[in-house]
Every structure is written in C-alpha cells, then in structure tokens.
C-alpha cells in the first residue's frame, strides 16, 4: 500500500511538472488568460471608472472572469489536443493513473488562476483604492479560487467530446458568452428583462453574485440561493463530465 501511494504521488508530481512547463512554453495561452482580465479591470476600474463603487464591484466579477479562462482553455483545448494525438490512449495503458493526469491539470490551472486573480487584487488595492478587511480579502480569494471548479468540468467535457479544432471554437464561444451574458463585464441590471432572466442559467452569474455578497458589494438575491444553484450546476456538470469520459474511453 505504501509503495502504491508513493507511485501515485510520484506520478502526480511528474505530471504536474510537465503541465506547468507545457503552459509556460505556450505564451499564446499564458498571455491572454493572465493579462486580459487585469487589463480590462485596470481600464474600467481606474482609467474610465463607471462610478465610485465600480472598483469593488468589478473586483468581485472580474475575479470570476480571471479564473474562468485558465479552466476552460486549459482543459478544453489541452485535453482535446492530447486526445487527438493519442496521448490519452497511451496514458490508459501506462503505469500513471488517470487521477494523477486530472489532478496535475487542476493544480496547474489553480496556479495560473491564482496569478491572474492576484494581479487584479494588486491593481484594486494599490491603484483603485479598494479597501477590505483581511477577512473579506481572504473570503473573496477563496470564492474566486473555488469558482474554477465548475469551469474545469466544462473544459473537461469539451476536451472529451470535441476534436482539437472544434474545442478551440467551443471554448471561445462559451468563454465570451459566459462573460458577457453572466454579468462579469457589465452588471446584468442594465440588460433587457429577457437577458436578465437568461443570466440565471449561467454559472458566471451566480458565482459573481456570491463574490459580490462576500465583498459586501451590491448584489441580487440571497447568497444561499446562489450557493444552492451553483451546487446543483456543479453536480450536473460532474455527471456530464463523467459521461463524456466514459464515452471517450469506449470510443
């Protein structure tokens, strides 16, 4: 049992190192996912702010935006590419466990998501004069990092079901749709009523509302409602990911 645990941990660390190195060798992935959220936040929170409360409000919503990119693109496109090249089939017959493969990608995604969120926090604190208590900063960071997991499941489903070319298109469509229609860029209260109702079906809306509630910025609805909806969405996404994994293993 001890030897089995050691092999599993060794496999995990090797997979993690390979994932992180692969990401650093792909600047076309690193630069957009790390720089775009902080660039947008800097523009709308400090250069052309929409109002005196825009900086803390956008900090909550752009934090969700910051973690969504590494998750959807890091899993969706990466897994699809590796599946097309036969890497997943090779890993199934190798000593490495499937759990190590997924766990390594999760760790890599969390690392890059943390960098992206930290850059926004630095701009918020030093350039936009956002002032929270330490407990609020810590709670907001926890919410933002936990927000990565529903999008990891979405990315995995894309990677298991789409080929590499289709994964790029689907990932971009979902990334932009979730951001714009979920109220991450513009508060949904300025949307037409039909679009406001549609936002309730998107994880980005509920995650941003949770972040707004934690940061004590104006949000909509009770936080328990949004937590319940995200829990149900995550469970459904986990089920769809398991089905997608089963389909690609049997194909």
Tab-separated table of C-alpha atoms in Angstrom:
chain	number	residue	atom	x	y	z
A	1	UNK	CA	0.000	0.000	0.000
A	2	UNK	CA	2.851	2.357	0.837
A	3	UNK	CA	4.553	1.610	-2.487
A	4	UNK	CA	1.289	2.227	-4.317
A	5	UNK	CA	0.893	5.610	-2.601
A	6	UNK	CA	4.489	6.552	-3.444
A	7	UNK	CA	3.959	5.633	-7.096
A	8	UNK	CA	0.767	7.672	-7.205
A	9	UNK	CA	2.438	10.730	-5.664
A	10	UNK	CA	5.453	10.409	-7.958
A	11	UNK	CA	3.138	10.188	-10.946
A	12	UNK	CA	1.243	13.257	-9.727
A	13	UNK	CA	4.389	15.358	-9.249
A	14	UNK	CA	5.804	14.353	-12.641
A	15	UNK	CA	2.507	15.095	-14.366
A	16	UNK	CA	2.239	18.441	-12.545
A	17	UNK	CA	5.742	19.486	-13.546
A	18	UNK	CA	5.048	18.576	-17.167
A	19	UNK	CA	1.749	20.505	-17.153
A	20	UNK	CA	3.274	23.666	-15.700
A	21	UNK	CA	6.254	23.522	-18.066
A	22	UNK	CA	3.945	22.960	-21.035
A	23	UNK	CA	1.894	26.015	-20.084
A	24	UNK	CA	4.974	28.239	-19.798
A	25	UNK	CA	6.053	27.053	-23.240
A	26	UNK	CA	2.728	28.206	-24.713
A	27	UNK	CA	2.714	32.030	-24.409
A	28	UNK	CA	-0.342	32.146	-26.662
A	29	UNK	CA	-2.174	30.534	-23.729
A	30	UNK	CA	-0.431	32.307	-20.852
A	31	UNK	CA	-0.634	35.903	-22.059
A	32	UNK	CA	-4.374	36.165	-22.870
A	33	UNK	CA	-5.543	34.274	-19.781
A	34	UNK	CA	-3.280	36.179	-17.389
A	35	UNK	CA	-3.179	39.651	-18.932
A	36	UNK	CA	-6.664	40.186	-20.360
A	37	UNK	CA	-8.576	40.178	-17.031
A	38	UNK	CA	-6.188	42.586	-15.290
A	39	UNK	CA	-6.037	44.823	-18.378
A	40	UNK	CA	-9.835	45.044	-18.530
A	41	UNK	CA	-10.079	45.632	-14.783
A	42	UNK	CA	-7.457	48.383	-14.901
A	43	UNK	CA	-9.299	50.081	-17.758
A	44	UNK	CA	-12.800	50.029	-16.268
A	45	UNK	CA	-11.911	50.380	-12.574
A	46	UNK	CA	-9.148	53.001	-12.686
A	47	UNK	CA	-8.863	54.699	-16.105
A	48	UNK	CA	-12.520	55.065	-17.104
A	49	UNK	CA	-14.455	54.052	-13.961
A	50	UNK	CA	-18.228	53.782	-14.292
A	51	UNK	CA	-18.803	55.215	-10.818
A	52	UNK	CA	-17.391	55.489	-7.290
A	53	UNK	CA	-18.376	51.896	-6.454
A	54	UNK	CA	-17.229	50.372	-9.744
A	55	UNK	CA	-13.789	49.248	-8.493
A	56	UNK	CA	-15.011	46.934	-5.663
A	57	UNK	CA	-17.957	45.750	-7.762
A	58	UNK	CA	-15.770	44.849	-10.746
A	59	UNK	CA	-13.197	43.236	-8.454
A	60	UNK	CA	-15.803	40.640	-7.474
A	61	UNK	CA	-16.957	39.960	-11.042
A	62	UNK	CA	-13.574	40.150	-12.757
A	63	UNK	CA	-12.160	37.700	-10.237
A	64	UNK	CA	-14.554	35.106	-11.659
A	65	UNK	CA	-13.551	36.187	-15.162
A	66	UNK	CA	-9.880	35.715	-14.241
A	67	UNK	CA	-10.243	32.070	-13.173
A	68	UNK	CA	-12.585	31.056	-15.981
A	69	UNK	CA	-10.024	31.372	-18.787
A	70	UNK	CA	-7.333	29.031	-17.393
A	71	UNK	CA	-10.004	26.427	-16.590
A	72	UNK	CA	-11.926	26.371	-19.872
A	73	UNK	CA	-8.959	26.795	-22.194
A	74	UNK	CA	-6.505	24.826	-20.075
A	75	UNK	CA	-8.776	21.792	-20.004
A	76	UNK	CA	-10.927	22.117	-23.110
A	77	UNK	CA	-8.242	22.759	-25.699
A	78	UNK	CA	-5.430	20.911	-23.927
A	79	UNK	CA	-7.375	17.673	-23.371
A	80	UNK	CA	-8.783	17.745	-26.903
A	81	UNK	CA	-5.288	18.172	-28.371
A	82	UNK	CA	-3.875	15.338	-26.277
A	83	UNK	CA	-6.808	13.087	-27.148
A	84	UNK	CA	-6.365	13.748	-30.892
A	85	UNK	CA	-2.653	12.951	-30.660
A	86	UNK	CA	-3.325	9.674	-28.879
A	87	UNK	CA	-1.856	10.737	-25.540
A	88	UNK	CA	-4.945	9.764	-23.567
A	89	UNK	CA	-4.978	6.293	-25.101
A	90	UNK	CA	-1.279	5.946	-24.257
A	91	UNK	CA	-1.850	7.086	-20.663
A	92	UNK	CA	-4.570	4.469	-20.192
A	93	UNK	CA	-2.041	1.678	-20.770
A	94	UNK	CA	0.792	3.366	-18.840
A	95	UNK	CA	1.509	2.927	-15.097
A	96	UNK	CA	0.360	6.511	-14.453
A	97	UNK	CA	-3.160	6.787	-13.074
A	98	UNK	CA	-5.931	8.813	-14.694
A	99	UNK	CA	-6.402	10.592	-11.386
A	100	UNK	CA	-2.833	11.912	-11.495
A	101	UNK	CA	-3.414	13.257	-15.001
A	102	UNK	CA	-6.537	15.189	-13.969
A	103	UNK	CA	-5.114	16.294	-10.603
A	104	UNK	CA	-1.997	17.680	-12.291
A	105	UNK	CA	-4.128	19.744	-14.660
A	106	UNK	CA	-6.220	21.006	-11.746
A	107	UNK	CA	-3.074	22.081	-9.868
A	108	UNK	CA	-1.670	23.832	-12.941
A	109	UNK	CA	-4.992	25.607	-13.504
A	110	UNK	CA	-5.166	26.748	-9.877
A	111	UNK	CA	-1.617	28.124	-10.056
A	112	UNK	CA	-2.302	30.224	-13.149
A	113	UNK	CA	-5.740	31.256	-11.885
A	114	UNK	CA	-4.071	32.437	-8.656
A	115	UNK	CA	-1.603	34.567	-10.618
A	116	UNK	CA	-4.454	36.093	-12.617
A	117	UNK	CA	-6.563	36.870	-9.545
A	118	UNK	CA	-3.558	38.213	-7.599
A	119	UNK	CA	-2.758	40.709	-10.373
A	120	UNK	CA	-6.320	42.079	-10.206
A	121	UNK	CA	-6.163	42.294	-6.407
A	122	UNK	CA	-2.921	44.281	-6.610
A	123	UNK	CA	-4.445	46.777	-9.036
A	124	UNK	CA	-7.584	47.008	-6.889
A	125	UNK	CA	-5.658	47.644	-3.681
A	126	UNK	CA	-2.930	49.964	-4.932
A	127	UNK	CA	-4.452	51.733	-7.942
A	128	UNK	CA	-8.217	51.604	-7.398
A	129	UNK	CA	-8.149	52.234	-3.606
A	130	UNK	CA	-10.291	49.208	-2.810
A	131	UNK	CA	-10.191	48.695	0.965
A	132	UNK	CA	-11.467	45.463	2.518
A	133	UNK	CA	-10.766	43.825	5.854
A	134	UNK	CA	-8.324	40.923	5.849
A	135	UNK	CA	-11.199	38.511	6.426
A	136	UNK	CA	-13.066	39.892	3.400
A	137	UNK	CA	-9.985	39.641	1.183
A	138	UNK	CA	-9.436	36.050	2.312
A	139	UNK	CA	-13.096	35.095	1.795
A	140	UNK	CA	-13.165	36.709	-1.643
A	141	UNK	CA	-9.987	34.885	-2.664
A	142	UNK	CA	-11.464	31.578	-1.512
A	143	UNK	CA	-14.643	32.182	-3.532
A	144	UNK	CA	-12.684	33.137	-6.633
A	145	UNK	CA	-10.423	30.089	-6.464
A	146	UNK	CA	-13.316	27.728	-5.804
A	147	UNK	CA	-15.050	29.257	-8.823
A	148	UNK	CA	-12.522	27.475	-11.025
A	149	UNK	CA	-14.048	24.025	-10.468
A	150	UNK	CA	-17.328	24.349	-12.433
A	151	UNK	CA	-15.326	25.676	-15.376
A	152	UNK	CA	-12.823	22.818	-15.077
A	153	UNK	CA	-15.739	20.413	-15.516
A	154	UNK	CA	-16.950	22.381	-18.529
A	155	UNK	CA	-13.441	22.315	-20.010
A	156	UNK	CA	-13.118	18.576	-19.440
A	157	UNK	CA	-16.430	17.922	-21.176
A	158	UNK	CA	-15.269	19.972	-24.158
A	159	UNK	CA	-11.954	18.131	-24.270
A	160	UNK	CA	-13.569	14.688	-24.114
A	161	UNK	CA	-16.298	15.392	-26.670
A	162	UNK	CA	-14.653	17.700	-29.247
A	163	UNK	CA	-11.658	17.377	-31.515
A	164	UNK	CA	-8.890	19.963	-31.248
A	165	UNK	CA	-10.276	22.392	-33.835
A	166	UNK	CA	-13.826	22.226	-32.507
A	167	UNK	CA	-12.576	22.613	-28.922
A	168	UNK	CA	-10.977	25.969	-29.770
A	169	UNK	CA	-14.219	27.280	-31.241
A	170	UNK	CA	-16.480	25.911	-28.486
A	171	UNK	CA	-14.159	27.143	-25.709
A	172	UNK	CA	-14.081	30.663	-27.145
A	173	UNK	CA	-17.848	30.780	-27.622
A	174	UNK	CA	-18.546	29.624	-24.073
A	175	UNK	CA	-15.846	31.865	-22.582
A	176	UNK	CA	-17.217	35.003	-24.228
A	177	UNK	CA	-20.876	34.071	-23.709
A	178	UNK	CA	-20.437	33.272	-20.024
A	179	UNK	CA	-18.511	36.520	-19.509
A	180	UNK	CA	-20.844	38.876	-21.358
A	181	UNK	CA	-24.225	37.310	-20.584
A	182	UNK	CA	-23.345	36.340	-16.996
A	183	UNK	CA	-22.726	39.942	-15.971
A	184	UNK	CA	-18.968	39.748	-15.493
A	185	UNK	CA	-18.226	42.744	-17.712
A	186	UNK	CA	-21.428	44.759	-17.307
A	187	UNK	CA	-23.946	44.462	-14.440
A	188	UNK	CA	-26.962	42.487	-15.629
A	189	UNK	CA	-29.362	45.108	-14.218
A	190	UNK	CA	-28.703	47.152	-17.372
A	191	UNK	CA	-29.728	44.195	-19.565
A	192	UNK	CA	-33.224	43.805	-21.031
A	193	UNK	CA	-35.534	41.678	-18.824
A	194	UNK	CA	-35.209	38.606	-21.066
A	195	UNK	CA	-31.401	38.696	-20.853
A	196	UNK	CA	-31.567	39.170	-17.091
A	197	UNK	CA	-33.694	36.030	-16.816
A	198	UNK	CA	-31.323	34.096	-19.075
A	199	UNK	CA	-28.346	35.018	-16.858
A	200	UNK	CA	-29.842	32.900	-14.064
A	201	UNK	CA	-28.995	29.784	-16.101
A	202	UNK	CA	-25.279	30.642	-16.245
A	203	UNK	CA	-22.710	29.721	-13.552
A	204	UNK	CA	-20.892	33.019	-14.031
A	205	UNK	CA	-23.915	34.989	-12.822
A	206	UNK	CA	-24.296	33.003	-9.614
A	207	UNK	CA	-20.561	32.913	-8.865
A	208	UNK	CA	-20.269	36.667	-9.349
A	209	UNK	CA	-23.287	37.223	-7.074
A	210	UNK	CA	-21.641	35.097	-4.381
A	211	UNK	CA	-18.437	37.121	-4.724
A	212	UNK	CA	-20.425	40.377	-4.552
A	213	UNK	CA	-22.161	39.208	-1.384
A	214	UNK	CA	-18.874	38.180	0.246
A	215	UNK	CA	-17.294	41.537	-0.595
A	216	UNK	CA	-20.443	43.292	0.714
A	217	UNK	CA	-20.966	44.970	-2.632
A	218	UNK	CA	-24.429	45.368	-4.109
A	219	UNK	CA	-25.704	42.101	-5.496
A	220	UNK	CA	-29.033	40.467	-6.244
A	221	UNK	CA	-30.772	37.854	-4.147
A	222	UNK	CA	-29.815	35.780	-1.132
A	223	UNK	CA	-26.346	34.199	-1.133
A	224	UNK	CA	-27.804	30.852	-0.034
A	225	UNK	CA	-29.867	30.733	-3.228
A	226	UNK	CA	-26.796	31.288	-5.391
A	227	UNK	CA	-24.796	28.706	-3.427
A	228	UNK	CA	-27.585	26.153	-3.905
A	229	UNK	CA	-27.788	26.811	-7.649
A	230	UNK	CA	-24.011	26.537	-8.072
A	231	UNK	CA	-24.034	23.278	-6.101
A	232	UNK	CA	-26.719	21.824	-8.400
A	233	UNK	CA	-24.942	23.097	-11.527
A	234	UNK	CA	-21.626	21.629	-10.392
A	235	UNK	CA	-23.235	18.249	-9.694
A	236	UNK	CA	-24.848	18.221	-13.156
A	237	UNK	CA	-21.565	19.251	-14.765
A	238	UNK	CA	-19.748	16.474	-12.897
A	239	UNK	CA	-22.296	13.969	-14.221
A	240	UNK	CA	-21.932	15.227	-17.796
A	241	UNK	CA	-18.125	15.093	-17.492
A	242	UNK	CA	-18.284	11.502	-16.235
A	243	UNK	CA	-20.498	10.556	-19.178
A	244	UNK	CA	-18.148	12.303	-21.611
A	245	UNK	CA	-15.159	10.483	-20.065
A	246	UNK	CA	-16.958	7.168	-20.349
A	247	UNK	CA	-17.835	7.866	-23.977
A	248	UNK	CA	-14.277	8.706	-24.992
A	249	UNK	CA	-12.853	5.682	-23.139
A	250	UNK	CA	-15.204	3.391	-25.053
A	251	UNK	CA	-14.602	5.036	-28.402
